[in-house]
Amino acid sequence: QSFLLSIGRMNHVFRLKDTVVWKPFFALLTCRKNLAIIGHEGVDKMKVAVLMGSDSDWPILKPAVELLKQFGVEPVVKVASAHRTPSMVRDFVMEADHNKEFAAFIIAAGAAAHLAGVVASYTIKPVIGVPVNATPLNGMDALLSTVQMPSGVPVASMAVNGAKNAAIFAAEILAIHDASIAEALMDYREKMVLDIEAKAARVAAQL
C-alpha cells in the first residue's frame, strides 16, 4: 500500500490504494489503520539526551521525560552547566553525537541560557531548547538567548517552560522512521480529542 501525504494549511491529503481523500487534520486519527508507516524492525530503542543546566530545572523537565517514556523513547538525563562545567557538556554531547542510538537533544536552561546553543555547536543532530523561567525576567532572557541562534547552528526553541512540547517534537522526529512511536503519538492525539470532548460536555451540562 502506498500513501501520499501532502500538508496544507487546513488539510492533509491521503492516498489510500488508488483513492485520494481530502480530510481535516484529525482524519489522520480515523485513517490510522489504513496508513502504512515504515519502521525499522530490530533496531534498538532510540534515545533522546535530556540535559539541564541545574537540578532546579528538573521540575520543568520531568513531565517531558515521563512523556518520552510513554512514547517508547528512552531518555538519558544529565545535569551539566555550559559555564561551570563546559568540559562535561562537551564530553556528554560528543559521546551522544557519535552514538547512533541517540536521535536528538532536549536542552533546558534559564537566565543566560547558553546551554542549548553550546550543545548545537557540537552536534548536527536536532537540538530542542526549553527556555526556563528562572529569573525576575520571567523567562524572557532565556527565551531570547535560546531562539536567537546564528545562521547555520539552529536550535528548535519551545515556549518558556515548554518541556512537554519538546518531548512531543522529539518523538515526532523519531516517528518518521519508527511505526511504534508514530502509533503512540496518534494515541496521544486521540486522548487529547477525548479530553476536550469531555470538557465540552461538562460545560454544556451547566447551561
Coordinates of C-alpha atoms in Angstrom, one line a residue:
Q1 CA 0.0 0.0 0.0
S2 CA 1.2 3.4 -0.8
F3 CA 0.1 6.7 0.5
L4 CA 0.8 10.3 -0.3
L5 CA 0.7 12.9 2.5
S6 CA 0.6 16.5 1.5
I7 CA 0.4 19.1 4.1
G8 CA -1.6 22.3 3.5
R9 CA -2.8 25.0 5.9
M10 CA -6.0 23.3 6.8
N11 CA -6.0 19.8 5.2
H12 CA -4.0 16.7 4.7
V13 CA -4.5 14.5 1.6
F14 CA -4.1 10.8 1.9
R15 CA -3.7 8.3 -0.9
L16 CA -5.2 5.0 0.2
K17 CA -4.5 2.5 -2.5
D18 CA -5.9 4.3 -5.6
T19 CA -8.3 6.7 -3.9
V20 CA -7.4 10.3 -2.8
V21 CA -9.4 11.6 0.1
W22 CA -9.3 15.2 1.4
K23 CA -9.9 15.4 5.2
P24 CA -9.2 17.7 8.0
F25 CA -6.1 17.1 10.1
F26 CA -7.7 14.7 12.5
A27 CA -8.6 12.4 9.6
L28 CA -5.1 11.1 10.4
L29 CA -6.5 9.6 13.6
T30 CA -9.5 7.9 11.9
C31 CA -7.5 6.6 9.0
R32 CA -4.6 5.4 11.1
K33 CA -5.2 1.7 10.4
N34 CA -5.1 2.3 6.7
L35 CA -1.8 4.1 6.6
A36 CA 1.5 2.3 6.0
I37 CA 4.2 3.7 8.2
I38 CA 7.6 2.2 7.7
G39 CA 9.6 1.3 10.8
H40 CA 13.0 -0.2 11.4
E41 CA 12.4 -3.6 12.9
G42 CA 15.2 -5.0 15.1
V43 CA 16.7 -1.6 15.8
D44 CA 17.5 -0.8 19.5
K45 CA 15.1 1.6 21.3
M46 CA 16.1 5.2 20.2
K47 CA 17.3 7.6 22.9
V48 CA 16.9 11.3 23.5
A49 CA 19.6 13.1 25.5
V50 CA 18.0 15.4 28.1
L51 CA 20.4 18.0 29.5
M52 CA 19.7 20.7 32.1
G53 CA 21.9 23.4 33.4
S54 CA 20.9 22.9 37.0
D55 CA 18.9 20.5 39.1
S56 CA 16.4 23.3 39.7
D57 CA 15.3 22.8 36.1
W58 CA 14.2 19.2 36.9
P59 CA 10.6 20.0 37.8
I60 CA 10.2 21.6 34.4
L61 CA 11.8 18.7 32.5
K62 CA 10.3 15.8 34.5
P63 CA 7.0 15.8 32.5
A64 CA 9.0 15.7 29.3
V65 CA 11.0 12.7 30.5
E66 CA 7.8 10.9 31.5
L67 CA 6.2 11.7 28.1
L68 CA 9.2 10.3 26.2
K69 CA 8.9 7.1 28.1
Q70 CA 5.2 7.0 27.3
F71 CA 6.0 7.3 23.6
G72 CA 8.6 4.4 23.9
V73 CA 11.6 6.6 23.7
E74 CA 14.4 6.2 26.2
P75 CA 15.5 9.5 27.9
V76 CA 19.1 9.8 29.1
V77 CA 19.2 12.6 31.7
K78 CA 22.1 14.6 32.8
V79 CA 22.9 17.9 34.7
A80 CA 25.7 20.0 33.4
S81 CA 26.4 23.7 33.1
A82 CA 27.6 25.4 29.9
H83 CA 29.5 27.9 32.1
R84 CA 30.5 25.9 35.2
T85 CA 31.2 22.5 33.7
P86 CA 31.9 23.1 29.9
S87 CA 34.1 20.1 29.5
M88 CA 31.4 17.9 31.0
V89 CA 28.9 19.3 28.5
R90 CA 31.2 18.7 25.6
D91 CA 32.1 15.2 26.6
F92 CA 28.4 14.2 27.0
V93 CA 27.3 15.8 23.7
M94 CA 30.2 14.3 21.7
E95 CA 29.5 10.8 23.1
A96 CA 25.8 11.1 22.2
D97 CA 26.6 12.6 18.8
H98 CA 28.7 9.6 17.9
N99 CA 26.2 7.1 19.2
K100 CA 23.6 6.1 16.6
E101 CA 21.0 5.3 19.3
F102 CA 20.7 9.0 20.2
A103 CA 18.4 10.8 17.8
A104 CA 18.0 14.3 19.4
F105 CA 18.8 16.5 22.4
I106 CA 16.4 18.3 24.7
I107 CA 18.1 21.1 26.5
A108 CA 16.7 23.2 29.3
A109 CA 18.3 26.3 30.8
G110 CA 17.3 29.6 32.4
A111 CA 18.8 33.1 32.6
A112 CA 21.6 33.5 30.1
A113 CA 20.6 30.0 28.8
H114 CA 23.6 29.4 26.6
L115 CA 23.4 25.6 27.1
A116 CA 21.3 24.7 24.0
G117 CA 23.5 26.8 21.7
V118 CA 26.6 25.3 23.1
V119 CA 25.2 21.8 22.6
A120 CA 24.2 22.7 19.0
S121 CA 27.8 23.7 18.2
Y122 CA 29.0 20.2 19.0
T123 CA 26.4 18.1 17.0
I124 CA 24.4 18.0 13.8
K125 CA 21.6 16.1 15.5
P126 CA 18.4 18.1 16.3
V127 CA 18.7 20.2 19.4
I128 CA 15.4 21.3 21.1
G129 CA 15.7 24.1 23.5
V130 CA 13.4 24.7 26.5
P131 CA 13.8 28.2 28.0
V132 CA 13.3 28.1 31.7
N133 CA 11.7 30.8 33.8
A134 CA 14.4 31.2 36.4
T135 CA 14.8 35.0 37.0
P136 CA 12.8 38.1 37.6
L137 CA 12.6 38.5 33.8
N138 CA 10.0 35.6 33.8
G139 CA 11.9 33.5 31.2
M140 CA 12.2 36.2 28.5
D141 CA 16.0 36.3 28.9
A142 CA 16.2 32.5 28.4
L143 CA 13.7 32.6 25.5
L144 CA 15.7 35.2 23.6
S145 CA 19.0 33.5 24.3
T146 CA 17.6 30.2 23.0
V147 CA 15.8 31.4 20.0
Q148 CA 18.3 33.9 18.7
M149 CA 20.9 31.4 17.3
P150 CA 23.3 32.5 14.5
S151 CA 22.6 31.2 11.0
G152 CA 24.0 27.7 10.5
V153 CA 23.6 26.5 14.1
P154 CA 19.9 26.2 14.7
V155 CA 18.1 25.4 17.9
A156 CA 14.4 24.5 17.8
S157 CA 13.1 26.7 20.6
M158 CA 10.0 25.8 22.6
A159 CA 7.9 28.2 24.7
V160 CA 9.1 29.2 28.1
N161 CA 8.9 26.1 30.3
G162 CA 7.5 24.2 27.3
A163 CA 9.1 20.9 28.1
K164 CA 6.1 18.7 27.1
N165 CA 6.2 20.1 23.6
A166 CA 9.9 19.4 23.4
A167 CA 9.2 15.7 24.2
I168 CA 6.5 15.6 21.6
F169 CA 8.6 17.3 19.0
A170 CA 11.5 14.9 19.6
A171 CA 9.1 11.9 19.3
E172 CA 7.7 13.3 16.0
I173 CA 11.3 13.4 14.6
L174 CA 11.7 9.7 15.6
A175 CA 8.3 8.7 14.4
I176 CA 9.3 9.4 10.8
H177 CA 11.1 6.0 10.8
D178 CA 9.5 4.3 13.8
A179 CA 6.0 3.0 13.5
S180 CA 5.6 2.2 17.2
I181 CA 6.4 5.8 18.2
A182 CA 4.1 7.1 15.5
E183 CA 1.3 4.9 16.9
A184 CA 2.0 6.2 20.4
L185 CA 1.8 9.8 19.1
M186 CA -1.6 9.0 17.4
D187 CA -2.8 7.6 20.7
Y188 CA -1.8 10.8 22.5
R189 CA -3.6 12.9 19.9
E190 CA -6.8 10.8 20.2
K191 CA -6.7 11.1 24.0
M192 CA -6.5 14.9 23.6
V193 CA -9.6 14.9 21.5
L194 CA -11.5 12.8 24.0
D195 CA -10.3 15.1 26.9
I196 CA -11.6 18.2 25.1
E197 CA -14.9 16.5 24.2
A198 CA -15.3 15.6 27.9
K199 CA -14.6 19.2 29.0
A200 CA -17.1 20.5 26.4
A201 CA -19.7 18.1 27.7
R202 CA -19.2 19.3 31.3
V203 CA -19.6 22.9 30.2
A204 CA -22.7 22.1 28.1
A205 CA -24.3 20.3 31.1
Q206 CA -24.1 23.6 33.1
L207 CA -26.0 25.6 30.5

